[in-house]
Amino acid sequence: MCSVTHFGPYLGSSLAKELQKNVTPIDEIPQFCVIILFEMAMVQKIGGDQKTFAEVAVALMFVALNEGTDSDRIDVVFDVYRLNSIKNAERERRGSESGHEFRNIKPDHKIRQWRKFLLSLTNKTQLIKFISEEWQKE
């Protein structure tokens, strides 16, 4: 039975603290059996300018597999974007709802302005749905 858990570098700090709350530290980690990756942090870092949505999904899969190469299991966690959230005031201040919204993401659609695309809650929600569906394909 696997008893060692490794939290990838992209795991959100609040989630990591909560998951580690009842874990007893050990001196030596023989190998990682589970890695948990915070996917939206990876999305922010990979950059998507001039890539297609399919290329972004493949790049994210590559990062996840690379991070979990020494693990028996890889868990990927996505954010949830709710319309009624305490974070909405900050998002509005940053202009998060400016720009184009994508209601139906297509694999071959090229992303022109990645950072601007990620400002929209709708876009991020659609991206998560798209990535999840792409990863389920053979």
PDB file of C-alpha atoms in Angstrom:
ATOM      1  CA  MET A   1       0.000   0.000   0.000  1.00  0.00           C
ATOM      2  CA  CYS A   2       1.262   3.431  -0.946  1.00  0.00           C
ATOM      3  CA  SER A   3       1.700   5.895   1.888  1.00  0.00           C
ATOM      4  CA  VAL A   4       3.775   8.693   0.383  1.00  0.00           C
ATOM      5  CA  THR A   5       2.126  11.688  -1.193  1.00  0.00           C
ATOM      6  CA  HIS A   6       3.881  14.409  -3.165  1.00  0.00           C
ATOM      7  CA  PHE A   7       2.191  17.660  -4.033  1.00  0.00           C
ATOM      8  CA  GLY A   8       3.374  18.999  -7.367  1.00  0.00           C
ATOM      9  CA  PRO A   9       4.813  22.494  -7.692  1.00  0.00           C
ATOM     10  CA  TYR A  10       1.536  23.688  -9.170  1.00  0.00           C
ATOM     11  CA  LEU A  11      -0.669  22.796  -6.213  1.00  0.00           C
ATOM     12  CA  GLY A  12      -2.444  25.745  -4.621  1.00  0.00           C
ATOM     13  CA  SER A  13      -1.067  26.601  -1.186  1.00  0.00           C
ATOM     14  CA  SER A  14      -4.426  26.459   0.631  1.00  0.00           C
ATOM     15  CA  LEU A  15      -5.218  23.034  -0.765  1.00  0.00           C
ATOM     16  CA  ALA A  16      -1.694  21.781  -0.015  1.00  0.00           C
ATOM     17  CA  LYS A  17      -1.924  22.940   3.613  1.00  0.00           C
ATOM     18  CA  GLU A  18      -5.290  21.260   4.071  1.00  0.00           C
ATOM     19  CA  LEU A  19      -4.106  17.979   2.557  1.00  0.00           C
ATOM     20  CA  GLN A  20      -0.891  17.969   4.598  1.00  0.00           C
ATOM     21  CA  LYS A  21      -2.627  18.769   7.899  1.00  0.00           C
ATOM     22  CA  ASN A  22      -2.795  15.147   9.096  1.00  0.00           C
ATOM     23  CA  VAL A  23       0.334  13.815   7.405  1.00  0.00           C
ATOM     24  CA  THR A  24       3.290  12.673   9.478  1.00  0.00           C
ATOM     25  CA  PRO A  25       6.591  13.724   7.849  1.00  0.00           C
ATOM     26  CA  ILE A  26       9.174  11.042   7.058  1.00  0.00           C
ATOM     27  CA  ASP A  27      12.931  11.403   6.709  1.00  0.00           C
ATOM     28  CA  GLU A  28      13.287   9.836   3.289  1.00  0.00           C
ATOM     29  CA  ILE A  29      10.783   9.554   0.483  1.00  0.00           C
ATOM     30  CA  PRO A  30      11.501   6.333  -1.413  1.00  0.00           C
ATOM     31  CA  GLN A  31       9.384   7.298  -4.405  1.00  0.00           C
ATOM     32  CA  PHE A  32       6.282   9.361  -5.019  1.00  0.00           C
ATOM     33  CA  CYS A  33       3.216   7.217  -5.302  1.00  0.00           C
ATOM     34  CA  VAL A  34       0.717  10.048  -5.810  1.00  0.00           C
ATOM     35  CA  ILE A  35       1.202  13.519  -7.211  1.00  0.00           C
ATOM     36  CA  ILE A  36      -1.549  16.130  -7.090  1.00  0.00           C
ATOM     37  CA  LEU A  37      -1.301  18.919  -9.655  1.00  0.00           C
ATOM     38  CA  PHE A  38      -3.150  22.213  -9.505  1.00  0.00           C
ATOM     39  CA  GLU A  39      -3.992  22.493 -13.200  1.00  0.00           C
ATOM     40  CA  MET A  40      -4.964  26.173 -13.479  1.00  0.00           C
ATOM     41  CA  ALA A  41      -1.538  27.196 -12.178  1.00  0.00           C
ATOM     42  CA  MET A  42      -0.040  25.134 -14.999  1.00  0.00           C
ATOM     43  CA  VAL A  43      -2.444  26.773 -17.472  1.00  0.00           C
ATOM     44  CA  GLN A  44      -1.249  30.205 -16.342  1.00  0.00           C
ATOM     45  CA  LYS A  45       2.415  29.237 -16.785  1.00  0.00           C
ATOM     46  CA  ILE A  46       2.487  27.410 -20.115  1.00  0.00           C
ATOM     47  CA  GLY A  47       1.390  30.334 -22.243  1.00  0.00           C
ATOM     48  CA  GLY A  48      -0.966  29.827 -25.122  1.00  0.00           C
ATOM     49  CA  ASP A  49      -0.336  32.735 -27.479  1.00  0.00           C
ATOM     50  CA  GLN A  50      -0.478  31.517 -31.072  1.00  0.00           C
ATOM     51  CA  LYS A  51      -1.230  27.924 -29.993  1.00  0.00           C
ATOM     52  CA  THR A  52      -4.391  26.030 -30.784  1.00  0.00           C
ATOM     53  CA  PHE A  53      -6.568  24.771 -27.954  1.00  0.00           C
ATOM     54  CA  ALA A  54      -5.539  21.218 -28.899  1.00  0.00           C
ATOM     55  CA  GLU A  55      -1.858  22.203 -28.572  1.00  0.00           C
ATOM     56  CA  VAL A  56      -2.543  23.686 -25.134  1.00  0.00           C
ATOM     57  CA  ALA A  57      -4.276  20.463 -24.007  1.00  0.00           C
ATOM     58  CA  VAL A  58      -1.323  18.373 -25.246  1.00  0.00           C
ATOM     59  CA  ALA A  59       1.199  20.702 -23.562  1.00  0.00           C
ATOM     60  CA  LEU A  60      -0.666  20.435 -20.261  1.00  0.00           C
ATOM     61  CA  MET A  61      -0.822  16.654 -20.534  1.00  0.00           C
ATOM     62  CA  PHE A  62       2.928  16.590 -21.171  1.00  0.00           C
ATOM     63  CA  VAL A  63       3.585  18.737 -18.080  1.00  0.00           C
ATOM     64  CA  ALA A  64       1.335  16.541 -15.914  1.00  0.00           C
ATOM     65  CA  LEU A  65       2.965  13.321 -17.138  1.00  0.00           C
ATOM     66  CA  ASN A  66       6.426  14.808 -16.727  1.00  0.00           C
ATOM     67  CA  GLU A  67       5.700  15.958 -13.157  1.00  0.00           C
ATOM     68  CA  GLY A  68       4.236  12.565 -12.280  1.00  0.00           C
ATOM     69  CA  THR A  69       6.837  10.428 -14.005  1.00  0.00           C
ATOM     70  CA  ASP A  70       7.998   8.871 -10.709  1.00  0.00           C
ATOM     71  CA  SER A  71       4.485   8.453  -9.317  1.00  0.00           C
ATOM     72  CA  ASP A  72       2.087   5.542  -9.401  1.00  0.00           C
ATOM     73  CA  ARG A  73      -0.832   7.924  -9.731  1.00  0.00           C
ATOM     74  CA  ILE A  74      -1.381  11.493 -10.970  1.00  0.00           C
ATOM     75  CA  ASP A  75      -4.377  13.500  -9.736  1.00  0.00           C
ATOM     76  CA  VAL A  76      -5.179  16.759 -11.500  1.00  0.00           C
ATOM     77  CA  VAL A  77      -7.298  19.354  -9.693  1.00  0.00           C
ATOM     78  CA  PHE A  78      -9.085  22.195 -11.496  1.00  0.00           C
ATOM     79  CA  ASP A  79     -10.482  25.409 -10.060  1.00  0.00           C
ATOM     80  CA  VAL A  80     -14.213  26.027  -9.956  1.00  0.00           C
ATOM     81  CA  TYR A  81     -15.385  29.431 -11.145  1.00  0.00           C
ATOM     82  CA  ARG A  82     -18.644  30.496  -9.563  1.00  0.00           C
ATOM     83  CA  LEU A  83     -20.584  33.554 -10.617  1.00  0.00           C
ATOM     84  CA  ASN A  84     -21.397  34.439  -7.000  1.00  0.00           C
ATOM     85  CA  SER A  85     -17.984  34.541  -5.378  1.00  0.00           C
ATOM     86  CA  ILE A  86     -16.112  36.818  -3.014  1.00  0.00           C
ATOM     87  CA  LYS A  87     -13.370  36.964  -5.662  1.00  0.00           C
ATOM     88  CA  ASN A  88     -15.686  38.633  -8.193  1.00  0.00           C
ATOM     89  CA  ALA A  89     -14.978  42.161  -6.905  1.00  0.00           C
ATOM     90  CA  GLU A  90     -11.251  41.661  -7.509  1.00  0.00           C
ATOM     91  CA  ARG A  91     -11.883  40.105 -10.914  1.00  0.00           C
ATOM     92  CA  GLU A  92     -14.041  43.069 -11.915  1.00  0.00           C
ATOM     93  CA  ARG A  93     -11.374  45.485 -10.703  1.00  0.00           C
ATOM     94  CA  ARG A  94      -8.828  43.723 -12.934  1.00  0.00           C
ATOM     95  CA  GLY A  95     -11.198  43.856 -15.882  1.00  0.00           C
ATOM     96  CA  SER A  96     -11.717  40.123 -15.975  1.00  0.00           C
ATOM     97  CA  GLU A  97     -14.890  40.264 -17.995  1.00  0.00           C
ATOM     98  CA  SER A  98     -13.475  42.402 -20.788  1.00  0.00           C
ATOM     99  CA  GLY A  99     -12.730  40.782 -24.106  1.00  0.00           C
ATOM    100  CA  HIS A 100     -14.224  37.933 -26.092  1.00  0.00           C
ATOM    101  CA  GLU A 101     -15.888  34.966 -24.495  1.00  0.00           C
ATOM    102  CA  PHE A 102     -15.679  31.513 -26.022  1.00  0.00           C
ATOM    103  CA  ARG A 103     -18.822  29.458 -25.580  1.00  0.00           C
ATOM    104  CA  ASN A 104     -17.679  26.525 -27.709  1.00  0.00           C
ATOM    105  CA  ILE A 105     -13.924  25.898 -27.868  1.00  0.00           C
ATOM    106  CA  LYS A 106     -12.698  24.038 -30.957  1.00  0.00           C
ATOM    107  CA  PRO A 107      -9.390  22.094 -31.036  1.00  0.00           C
ATOM    108  CA  ASP A 108      -8.026  23.911 -34.083  1.00  0.00           C
ATOM    109  CA  HIS A 109      -8.925  27.444 -32.937  1.00  0.00           C
ATOM    110  CA  LYS A 110      -5.758  29.502 -32.442  1.00  0.00           C
ATOM    111  CA  ILE A 111      -5.479  31.643 -29.317  1.00  0.00           C
ATOM    112  CA  ARG A 112      -4.289  35.161 -30.121  1.00  0.00           C
ATOM    113  CA  GLN A 113      -4.079  36.724 -26.639  1.00  0.00           C
ATOM    114  CA  TRP A 114      -3.670  34.049 -23.967  1.00  0.00           C
ATOM    115  CA  ARG A 115      -3.613  36.339 -20.914  1.00  0.00           C
ATOM    116  CA  LYS A 116      -6.677  38.228 -22.105  1.00  0.00           C
ATOM    117  CA  PHE A 117      -8.450  34.929 -22.825  1.00  0.00           C
ATOM    118  CA  LEU A 118      -7.788  33.773 -19.240  1.00  0.00           C
ATOM    119  CA  LEU A 119      -9.337  36.900 -17.725  1.00  0.00           C
ATOM    120  CA  SER A 120     -12.833  35.610 -18.451  1.00  0.00           C
ATOM    121  CA  LEU A 121     -14.476  33.161 -16.035  1.00  0.00           C
ATOM    122  CA  THR A 122     -16.511  31.776 -18.919  1.00  0.00           C
ATOM    123  CA  ASN A 123     -13.365  31.151 -20.956  1.00  0.00           C
ATOM    124  CA  LYS A 124     -11.612  29.391 -18.083  1.00  0.00           C
ATOM    125  CA  THR A 125     -14.656  27.217 -17.432  1.00  0.00           C
ATOM    126  CA  GLN A 126     -14.877  26.307 -21.116  1.00  0.00           C
ATOM    127  CA  LEU A 127     -11.128  25.609 -21.232  1.00  0.00           C
ATOM    128  CA  ILE A 128     -11.375  23.208 -18.273  1.00  0.00           C
ATOM    129  CA  LYS A 129     -14.262  21.411 -19.979  1.00  0.00           C
ATOM    130  CA  PHE A 130     -12.308  21.228 -23.248  1.00  0.00           C
ATOM    131  CA  ILE A 131      -9.110  19.920 -21.604  1.00  0.00           C
ATOM    132  CA  SER A 132     -11.056  17.286 -19.662  1.00  0.00           C
ATOM    133  CA  GLU A 133     -12.746  16.084 -22.836  1.00  0.00           C
ATOM    134  CA  GLU A 134      -9.486  16.071 -24.830  1.00  0.00           C
ATOM    135  CA  TRP A 135      -7.700  14.054 -22.165  1.00  0.00           C
ATOM    136  CA  GLN A 136     -10.419  11.404 -22.273  1.00  0.00           C
ATOM    137  CA  LYS A 137      -9.790  10.717 -25.958  1.00  0.00           C
ATOM    138  CA  GLU A 138      -7.450   7.920 -26.967  1.00  0.00           C
TER     139      GLU A 138
END
